[in-house]
C-alpha positions as CSV (number, residue, x, y, z in Angstrom):
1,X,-74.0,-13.7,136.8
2,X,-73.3,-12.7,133.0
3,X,-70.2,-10.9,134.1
4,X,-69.1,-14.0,135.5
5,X,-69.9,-16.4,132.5
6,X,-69.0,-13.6,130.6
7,X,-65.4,-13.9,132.0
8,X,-65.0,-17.3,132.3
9,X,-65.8,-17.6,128.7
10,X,-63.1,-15.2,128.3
11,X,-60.4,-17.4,130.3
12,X,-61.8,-20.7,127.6
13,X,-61.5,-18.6,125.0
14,X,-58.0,-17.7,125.8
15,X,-56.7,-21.3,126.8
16,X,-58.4,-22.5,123.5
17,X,-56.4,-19.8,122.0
18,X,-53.3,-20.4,123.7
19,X,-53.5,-24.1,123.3
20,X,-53.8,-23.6,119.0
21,X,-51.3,-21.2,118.8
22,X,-48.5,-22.5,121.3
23,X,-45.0,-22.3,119.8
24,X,-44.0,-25.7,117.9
25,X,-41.1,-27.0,119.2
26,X,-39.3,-29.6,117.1
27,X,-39.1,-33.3,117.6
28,X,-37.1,-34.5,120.2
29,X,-34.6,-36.9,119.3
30,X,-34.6,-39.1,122.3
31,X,-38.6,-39.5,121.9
32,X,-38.4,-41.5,118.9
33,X,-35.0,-43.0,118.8
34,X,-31.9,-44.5,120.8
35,X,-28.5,-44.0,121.0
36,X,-28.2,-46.8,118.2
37,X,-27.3,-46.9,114.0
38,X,-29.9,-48.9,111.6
39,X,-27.7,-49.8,108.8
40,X,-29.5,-50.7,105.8
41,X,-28.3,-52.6,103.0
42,X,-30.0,-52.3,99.3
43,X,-29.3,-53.5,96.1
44,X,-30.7,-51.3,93.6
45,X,-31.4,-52.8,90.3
46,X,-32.5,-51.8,87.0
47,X,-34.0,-54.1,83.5
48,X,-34.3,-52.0,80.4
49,X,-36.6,-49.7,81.8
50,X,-37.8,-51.0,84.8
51,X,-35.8,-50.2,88.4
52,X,-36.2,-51.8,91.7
53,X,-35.0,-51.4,95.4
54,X,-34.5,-54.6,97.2
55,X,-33.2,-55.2,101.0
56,X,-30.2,-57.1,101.7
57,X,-29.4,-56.9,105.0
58,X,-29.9,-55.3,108.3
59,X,-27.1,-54.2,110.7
60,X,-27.7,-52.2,114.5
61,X,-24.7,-50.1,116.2
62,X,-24.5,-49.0,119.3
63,X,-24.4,-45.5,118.8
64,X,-25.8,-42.2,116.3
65,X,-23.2,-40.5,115.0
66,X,-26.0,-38.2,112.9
67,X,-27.8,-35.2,113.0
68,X,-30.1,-34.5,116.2
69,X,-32.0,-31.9,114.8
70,X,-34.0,-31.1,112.3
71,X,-35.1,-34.7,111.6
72,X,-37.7,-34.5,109.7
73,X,-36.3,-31.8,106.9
74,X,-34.4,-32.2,103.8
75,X,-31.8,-30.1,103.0
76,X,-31.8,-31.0,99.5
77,X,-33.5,-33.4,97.1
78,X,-31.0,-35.7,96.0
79,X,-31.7,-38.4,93.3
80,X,-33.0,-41.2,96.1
81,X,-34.3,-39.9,99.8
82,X,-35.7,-42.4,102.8
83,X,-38.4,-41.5,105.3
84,X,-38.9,-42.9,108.6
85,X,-42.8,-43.0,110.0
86,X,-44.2,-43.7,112.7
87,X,-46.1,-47.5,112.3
88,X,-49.3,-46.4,114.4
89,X,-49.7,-42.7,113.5
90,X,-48.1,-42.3,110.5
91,X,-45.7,-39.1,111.7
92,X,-42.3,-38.2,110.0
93,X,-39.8,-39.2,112.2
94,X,-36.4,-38.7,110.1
95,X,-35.5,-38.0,106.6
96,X,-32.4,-38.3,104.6
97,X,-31.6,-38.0,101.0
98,X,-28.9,-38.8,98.6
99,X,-27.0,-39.8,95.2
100,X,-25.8,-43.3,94.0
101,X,-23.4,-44.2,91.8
102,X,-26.8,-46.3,90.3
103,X,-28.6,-43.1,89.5
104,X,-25.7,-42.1,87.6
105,X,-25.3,-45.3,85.6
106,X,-29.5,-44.7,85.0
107,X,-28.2,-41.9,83.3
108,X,-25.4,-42.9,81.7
109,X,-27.6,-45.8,79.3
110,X,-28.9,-42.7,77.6
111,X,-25.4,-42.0,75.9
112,X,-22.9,-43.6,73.3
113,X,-19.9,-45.1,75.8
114,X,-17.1,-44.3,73.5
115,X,-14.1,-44.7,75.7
116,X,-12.2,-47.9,74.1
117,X,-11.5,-51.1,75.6
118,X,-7.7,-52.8,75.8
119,X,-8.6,-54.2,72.2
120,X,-9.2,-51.1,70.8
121,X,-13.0,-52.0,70.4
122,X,-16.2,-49.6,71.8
123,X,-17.7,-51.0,75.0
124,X,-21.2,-51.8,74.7
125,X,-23.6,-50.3,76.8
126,X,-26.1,-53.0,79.7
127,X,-29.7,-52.2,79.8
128,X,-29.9,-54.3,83.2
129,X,-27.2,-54.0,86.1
130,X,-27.5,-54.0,89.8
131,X,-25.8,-51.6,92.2
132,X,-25.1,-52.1,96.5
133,X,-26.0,-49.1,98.4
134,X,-26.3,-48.5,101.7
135,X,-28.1,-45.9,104.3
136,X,-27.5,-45.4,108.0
137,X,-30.3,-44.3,109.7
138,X,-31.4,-43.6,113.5
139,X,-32.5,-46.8,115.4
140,X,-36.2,-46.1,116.4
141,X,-37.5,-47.3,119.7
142,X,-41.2,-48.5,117.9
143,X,-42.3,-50.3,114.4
144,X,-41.6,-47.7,111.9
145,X,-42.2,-48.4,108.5
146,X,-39.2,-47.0,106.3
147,X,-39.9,-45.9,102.7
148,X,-37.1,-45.8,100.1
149,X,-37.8,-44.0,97.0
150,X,-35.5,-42.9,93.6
151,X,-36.3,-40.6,91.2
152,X,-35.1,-40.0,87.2
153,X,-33.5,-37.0,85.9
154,X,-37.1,-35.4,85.9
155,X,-37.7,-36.2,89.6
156,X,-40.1,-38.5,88.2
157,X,-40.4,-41.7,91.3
158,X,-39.2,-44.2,89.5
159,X,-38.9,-47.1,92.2
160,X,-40.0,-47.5,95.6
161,X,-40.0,-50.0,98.7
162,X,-41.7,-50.0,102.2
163,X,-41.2,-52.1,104.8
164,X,-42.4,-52.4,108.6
165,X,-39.2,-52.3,110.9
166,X,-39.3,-53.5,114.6
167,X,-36.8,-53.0,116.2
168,X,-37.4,-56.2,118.1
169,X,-36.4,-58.0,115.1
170,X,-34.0,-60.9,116.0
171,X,-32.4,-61.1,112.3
172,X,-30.8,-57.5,112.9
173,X,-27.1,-58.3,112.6
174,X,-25.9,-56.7,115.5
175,X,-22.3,-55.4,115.9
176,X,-19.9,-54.5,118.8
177,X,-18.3,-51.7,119.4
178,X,-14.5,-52.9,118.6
179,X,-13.4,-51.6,114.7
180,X,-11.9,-53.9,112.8
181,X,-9.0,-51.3,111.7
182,X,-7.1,-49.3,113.9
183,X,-8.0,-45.4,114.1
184,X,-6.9,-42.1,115.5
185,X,-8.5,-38.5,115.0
186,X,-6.8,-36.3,112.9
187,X,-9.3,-33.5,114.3
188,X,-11.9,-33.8,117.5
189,X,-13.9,-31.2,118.4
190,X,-15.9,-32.8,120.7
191,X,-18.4,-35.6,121.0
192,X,-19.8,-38.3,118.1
193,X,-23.2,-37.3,119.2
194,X,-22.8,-33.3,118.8
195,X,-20.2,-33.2,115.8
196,X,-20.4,-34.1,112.4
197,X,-18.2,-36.7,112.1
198,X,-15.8,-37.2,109.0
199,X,-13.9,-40.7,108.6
200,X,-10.9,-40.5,106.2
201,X,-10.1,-44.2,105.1
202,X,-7.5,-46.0,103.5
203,X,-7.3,-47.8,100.7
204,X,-4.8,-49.5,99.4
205,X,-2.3,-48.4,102.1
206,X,-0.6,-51.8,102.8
207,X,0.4,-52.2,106.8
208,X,3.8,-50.9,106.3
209,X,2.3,-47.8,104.8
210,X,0.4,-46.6,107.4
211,X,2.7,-44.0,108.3
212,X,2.0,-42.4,104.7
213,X,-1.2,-42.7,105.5
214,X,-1.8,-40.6,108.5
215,X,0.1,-38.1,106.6
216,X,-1.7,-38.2,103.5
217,X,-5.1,-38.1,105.9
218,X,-4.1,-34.6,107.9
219,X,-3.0,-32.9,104.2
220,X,-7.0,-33.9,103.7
221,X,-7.9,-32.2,106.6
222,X,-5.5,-29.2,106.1
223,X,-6.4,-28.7,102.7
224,X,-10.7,-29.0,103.4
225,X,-10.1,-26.5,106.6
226,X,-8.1,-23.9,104.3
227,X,-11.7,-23.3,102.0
228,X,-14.4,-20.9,103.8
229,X,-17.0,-21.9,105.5
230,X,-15.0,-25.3,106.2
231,X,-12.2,-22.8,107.9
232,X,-14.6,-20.7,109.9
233,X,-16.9,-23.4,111.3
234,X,-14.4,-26.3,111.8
235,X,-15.0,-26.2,115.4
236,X,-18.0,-28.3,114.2
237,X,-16.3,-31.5,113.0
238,X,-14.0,-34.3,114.1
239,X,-12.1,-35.9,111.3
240,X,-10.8,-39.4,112.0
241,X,-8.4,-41.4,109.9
242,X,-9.1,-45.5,109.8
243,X,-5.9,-47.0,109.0
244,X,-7.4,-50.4,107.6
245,X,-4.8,-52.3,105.3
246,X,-4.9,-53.9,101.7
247,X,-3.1,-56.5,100.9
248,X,-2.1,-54.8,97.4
249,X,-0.2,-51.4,97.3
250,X,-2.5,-48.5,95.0
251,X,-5.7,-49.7,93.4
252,X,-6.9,-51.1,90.5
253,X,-6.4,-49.7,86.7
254,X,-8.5,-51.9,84.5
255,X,-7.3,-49.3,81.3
256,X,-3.9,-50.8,82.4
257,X,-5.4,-54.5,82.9
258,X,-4.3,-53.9,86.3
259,X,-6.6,-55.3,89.8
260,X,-5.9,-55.3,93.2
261,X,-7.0,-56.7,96.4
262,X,-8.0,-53.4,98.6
263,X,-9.8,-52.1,101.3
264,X,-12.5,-51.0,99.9
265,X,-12.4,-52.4,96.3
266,X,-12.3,-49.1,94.2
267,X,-11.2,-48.9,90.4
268,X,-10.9,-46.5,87.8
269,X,-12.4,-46.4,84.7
270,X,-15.8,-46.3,86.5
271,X,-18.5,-46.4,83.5
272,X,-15.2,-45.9,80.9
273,X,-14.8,-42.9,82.1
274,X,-10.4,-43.1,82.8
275,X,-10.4,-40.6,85.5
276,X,-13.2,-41.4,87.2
277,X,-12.6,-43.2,90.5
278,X,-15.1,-44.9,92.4
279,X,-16.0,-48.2,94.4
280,X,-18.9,-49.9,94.0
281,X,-18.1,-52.0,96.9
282,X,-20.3,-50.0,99.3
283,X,-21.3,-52.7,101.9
284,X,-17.5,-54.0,102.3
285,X,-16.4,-50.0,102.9
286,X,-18.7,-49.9,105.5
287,X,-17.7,-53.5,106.9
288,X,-14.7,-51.7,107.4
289,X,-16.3,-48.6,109.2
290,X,-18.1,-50.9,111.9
291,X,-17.1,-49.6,115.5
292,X,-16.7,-46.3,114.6
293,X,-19.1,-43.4,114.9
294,X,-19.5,-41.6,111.4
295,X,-21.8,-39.7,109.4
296,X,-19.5,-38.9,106.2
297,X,-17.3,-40.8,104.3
298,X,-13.2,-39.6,102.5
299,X,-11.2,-42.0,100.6
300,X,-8.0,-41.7,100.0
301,X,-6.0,-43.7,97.3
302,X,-2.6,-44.5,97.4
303,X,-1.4,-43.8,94.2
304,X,-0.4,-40.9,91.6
305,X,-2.8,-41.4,88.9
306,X,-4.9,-38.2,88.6
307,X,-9.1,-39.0,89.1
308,X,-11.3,-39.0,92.1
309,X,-15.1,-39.4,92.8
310,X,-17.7,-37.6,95.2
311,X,-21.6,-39.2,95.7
312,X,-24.0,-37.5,97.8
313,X,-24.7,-38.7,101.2
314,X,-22.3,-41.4,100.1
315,X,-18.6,-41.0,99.9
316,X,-15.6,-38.6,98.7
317,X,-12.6,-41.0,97.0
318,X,-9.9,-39.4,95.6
319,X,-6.0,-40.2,94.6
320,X,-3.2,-39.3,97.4
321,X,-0.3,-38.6,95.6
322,X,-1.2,-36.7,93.0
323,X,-0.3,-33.0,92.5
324,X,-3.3,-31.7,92.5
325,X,-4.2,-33.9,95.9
326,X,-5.7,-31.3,97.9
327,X,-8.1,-29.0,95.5
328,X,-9.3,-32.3,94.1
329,X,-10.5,-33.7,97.5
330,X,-12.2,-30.4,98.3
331,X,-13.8,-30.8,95.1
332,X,-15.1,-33.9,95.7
333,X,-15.9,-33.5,99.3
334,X,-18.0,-30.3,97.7
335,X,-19.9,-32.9,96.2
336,X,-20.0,-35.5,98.6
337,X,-20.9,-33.7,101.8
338,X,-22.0,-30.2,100.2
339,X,-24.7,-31.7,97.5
340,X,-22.9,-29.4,95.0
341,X,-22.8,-30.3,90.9
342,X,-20.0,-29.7,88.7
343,X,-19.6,-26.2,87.5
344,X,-17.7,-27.4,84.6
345,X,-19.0,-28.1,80.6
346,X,-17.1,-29.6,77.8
347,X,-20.4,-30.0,75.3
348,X,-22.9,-27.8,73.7
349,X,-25.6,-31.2,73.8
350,X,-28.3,-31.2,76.1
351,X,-27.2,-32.4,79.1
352,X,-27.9,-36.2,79.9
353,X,-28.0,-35.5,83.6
354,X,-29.7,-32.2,83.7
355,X,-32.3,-31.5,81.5
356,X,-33.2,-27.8,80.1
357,X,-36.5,-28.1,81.8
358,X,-36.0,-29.3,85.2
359,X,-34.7,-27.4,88.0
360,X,-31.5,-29.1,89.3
361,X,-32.0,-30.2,92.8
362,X,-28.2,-28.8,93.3
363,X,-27.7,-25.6,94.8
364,X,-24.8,-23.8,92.5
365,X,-26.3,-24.9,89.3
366,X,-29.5,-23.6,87.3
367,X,-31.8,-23.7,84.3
368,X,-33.5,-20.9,85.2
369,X,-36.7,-22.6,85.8
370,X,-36.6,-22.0,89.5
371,X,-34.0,-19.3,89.8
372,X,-35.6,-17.5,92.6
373,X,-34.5,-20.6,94.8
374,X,-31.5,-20.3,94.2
375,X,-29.1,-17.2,93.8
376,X,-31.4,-14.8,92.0
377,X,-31.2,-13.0,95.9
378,X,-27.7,-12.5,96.0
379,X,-27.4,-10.9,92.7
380,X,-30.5,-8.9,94.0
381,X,-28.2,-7.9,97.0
382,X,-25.2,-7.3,94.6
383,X,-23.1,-9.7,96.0
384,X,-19.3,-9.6,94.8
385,X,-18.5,-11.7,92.3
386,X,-21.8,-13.7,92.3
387,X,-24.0,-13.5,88.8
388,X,-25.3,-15.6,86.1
389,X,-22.5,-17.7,84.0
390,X,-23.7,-19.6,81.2
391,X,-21.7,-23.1,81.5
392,X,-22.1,-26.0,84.0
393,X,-23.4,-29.7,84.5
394,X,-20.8,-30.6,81.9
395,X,-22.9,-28.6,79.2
396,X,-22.2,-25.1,77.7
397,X,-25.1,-24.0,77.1
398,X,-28.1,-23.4,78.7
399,X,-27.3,-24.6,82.3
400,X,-25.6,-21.5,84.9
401,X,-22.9,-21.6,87.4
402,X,-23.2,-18.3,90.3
403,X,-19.4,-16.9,89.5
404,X,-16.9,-17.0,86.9
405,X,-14.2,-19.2,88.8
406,X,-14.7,-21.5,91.5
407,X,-13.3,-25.1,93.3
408,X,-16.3,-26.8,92.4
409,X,-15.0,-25.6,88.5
410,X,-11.3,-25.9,88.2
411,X,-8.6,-27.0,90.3
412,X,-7.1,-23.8,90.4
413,X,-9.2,-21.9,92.0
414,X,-8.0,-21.1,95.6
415,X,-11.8,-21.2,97.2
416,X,-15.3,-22.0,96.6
417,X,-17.6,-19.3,95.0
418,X,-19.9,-17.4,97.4
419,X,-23.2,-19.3,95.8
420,X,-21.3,-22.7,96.9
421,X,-19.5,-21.4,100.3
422,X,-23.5,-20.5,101.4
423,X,-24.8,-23.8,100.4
424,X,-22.0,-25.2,101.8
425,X,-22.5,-23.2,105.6
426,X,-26.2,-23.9,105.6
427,X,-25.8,-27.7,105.2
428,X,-23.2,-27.2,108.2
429,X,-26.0,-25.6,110.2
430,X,-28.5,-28.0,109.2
431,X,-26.7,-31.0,110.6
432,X,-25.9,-28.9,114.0
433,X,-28.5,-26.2,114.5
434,X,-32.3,-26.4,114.8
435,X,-33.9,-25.0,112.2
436,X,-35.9,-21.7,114.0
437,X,-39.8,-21.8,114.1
438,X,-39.4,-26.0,113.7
């Protein structure tokens, strides 16, 4: 009689056992979501000190052209992140994290704008300002409360909004599947669902410059498949060009008192900065996007003026027909899609983006203050060409960069560094491999 309750204490013990330690397999898409696309649209907003994130609006498509796996990870920080849960229980269900051209502006009310205006006079700097954003997120199948949050240079929460979404809500503005702007693929590997999907748009490509269009969209392709890991994993994306028209030819110049009705409404001159080319028009870009399945966003300009742009989890937008065309729309697709920073410095002031004492969230940049998560392994491993190069984050001194040359420093670089090509191949795996042990 003990042997026997002896063993079948043994058999509980063992189920109890096998029971806590059973593998953990990761979420299952299909358990928490459909085959649908939550678009959310925010205005975030700042006065003097003081930011906010409001709703606008709330779009459904019928289809998810993001990641399936590894839902609820981050593969970076990011200056702003959302988090999906689970109304009843509470659980993670996705994540997602990225930049804004808001964040930047945040930043950019610490510094003397000293760019000049047409009259020859300094502009003055806004202590209040609101800026559109928008995030696309997986349509969940229960109430799920959503939680937007953005931090400051410090990665100090500086603003944060919940809300409860049902998806039974009858105010969703749903969309059909027809795009508003003809489209072809300039590369497809395979389907929406299992690909990550790159849309190339145009802007400020009249209709009778379409042609120059599709050509100017497969030199984008070209020249992003020609850097490693892009060249060696490419079997992972579709690219697809959106041929949607402006009425205007090129884009606006305000230096040159010059603006145009386009696409997606971009401009240079973006915080007086002459080069820097960017759209704050975020909502009417991705107006133009509805009926297609995408995850990341390339510009393209149609004109020769040298500048460009790359946001995080946002969009790439870069000139066409200038020169240097294709290393700067690796550059800014480096930033765009790859979370990386600028490796270049033109100051020896503390940086007004990174500060000496923070960590960068960016993976080919340090302060040292967390170097161990970042390339301290590779030097450790002697990796060629990879070290510690004082320069980066647009400040000379005291901010590092993982090799002496690089795309994501000069345009003349032919490839990306091996710090950035790694970061670069694990945020390809992360958005089409499970992570192991998940």
């Amino acid at each position: 009689m003990k042997k026997t309750l002896f063993a079948i204490s043994a058999l509980l013990l063992i189920a109890i056992l096998a029971q806590t330690f059973q593998p953990c397999y990761a979420q299952s898409f299909d358990d928490a979501f459909y085959n649908k696309t939550l678009r959310v649209d925010y205005s975030f907003a700042a006065e003097k000190a003081v930011q906010a994130v409001y709703i606008s609006e709330l779009h459904a498509y019928d289809y998810w052209a993001g990641r399936r796996v590894n839902l609820d990870s981050l593969p970076v920080e990011g200056n702003g992140s959302v988090v999906m849960k689970d109304a009843a229980t509470g659980k993670v269900l996705y994540r997602t994290s990225f930049s804004s051209l808001f964040s930047e502006w945040c930043n950019e009310q610490n510094i003397e704008l000293i760019s000049p205006r047409n009259d020859g006079s300094a502009p003055s700097s806004r202590s209040n300002g609101a800026f559109e954003f928008v995030v696309n997120l997986p349509y969940p199948k229960a109430r799920t409360e959503i939680v937007t949050t953005l931090y400051d240079k410090y990665r100090k929460v500086v603003a944060e909004q919940s809300f409860i979404f049902d998806p039974s809500d009858i105010l969703v503005r749903k969309h059909d599947s027809e795009s508003p702007a003809p489209y072809k693929y300039i590369l497809q590997s395979g389907s929406y669902e299992d690909k990550i999907d790159v849309v190339i748009v145009a802007e400020g490509y009249t209709e009778a410059e379409m042609d120059v269009f599709y050509k100017d969209a497969e030199i984008a392709v070209e020249a992003i498949l020609s850097h490693h890991p892009f060249d060696s994993l490419k079997e992972r994306f579709n690219f697809i060009a959106v041929a949607c028209p402006s009425k205007d030819s090129g884009v606006s110049e305000p230096l040159k008192g010059e603006w145009k009705s386009t696409a997606v409404g971009s401009n240079y001159s973006t915080f007086y900065v002459d080069r820097y080319l960017t759209t704050s028009r975020v909502r009417q870009m991705n107006d133009v996007l509805s009926g297609i399945p995408f995850e990341h966003i390339i510009v393209l300009a149609n004109t020769d003026t040298y500048g460009g742009g790359g946001i995080y989890n946002s969009y790439t937008l870069t000139t066409a027909h200038h020169p240097l065309f294709r290393p700067v729309v690796v550059h800014e697709f480096g930033h765009s899609f790859g979370a990386l920073a600028d490796e270049y410095a033109y100051t020896t002031a503390p940086s007004d983006t990174y500060p000496y004492e923070i960590e960068p969230w960016e993976r080919n940049i340090t302060t040292k203050v967390d170097f161990a998560s970042k390339w301290q392994d590779m030097i450790d491993a002697k990796v060629k060409g990879v070290g510690l190069y004082e320069g980066a984050g647009y400040t000379l001194k005291g901010i590092y960069r993982g090799a002496k040359r690089c795309r994501m420093l000069d345009n003349t670089t032919k490839q990306f560094c091996p710090v950035c090509q790694r970061a670069l191949e694990d945020m390809i795996l992360f958005y089409t491999e499970e992570k192991s042990g998940k």
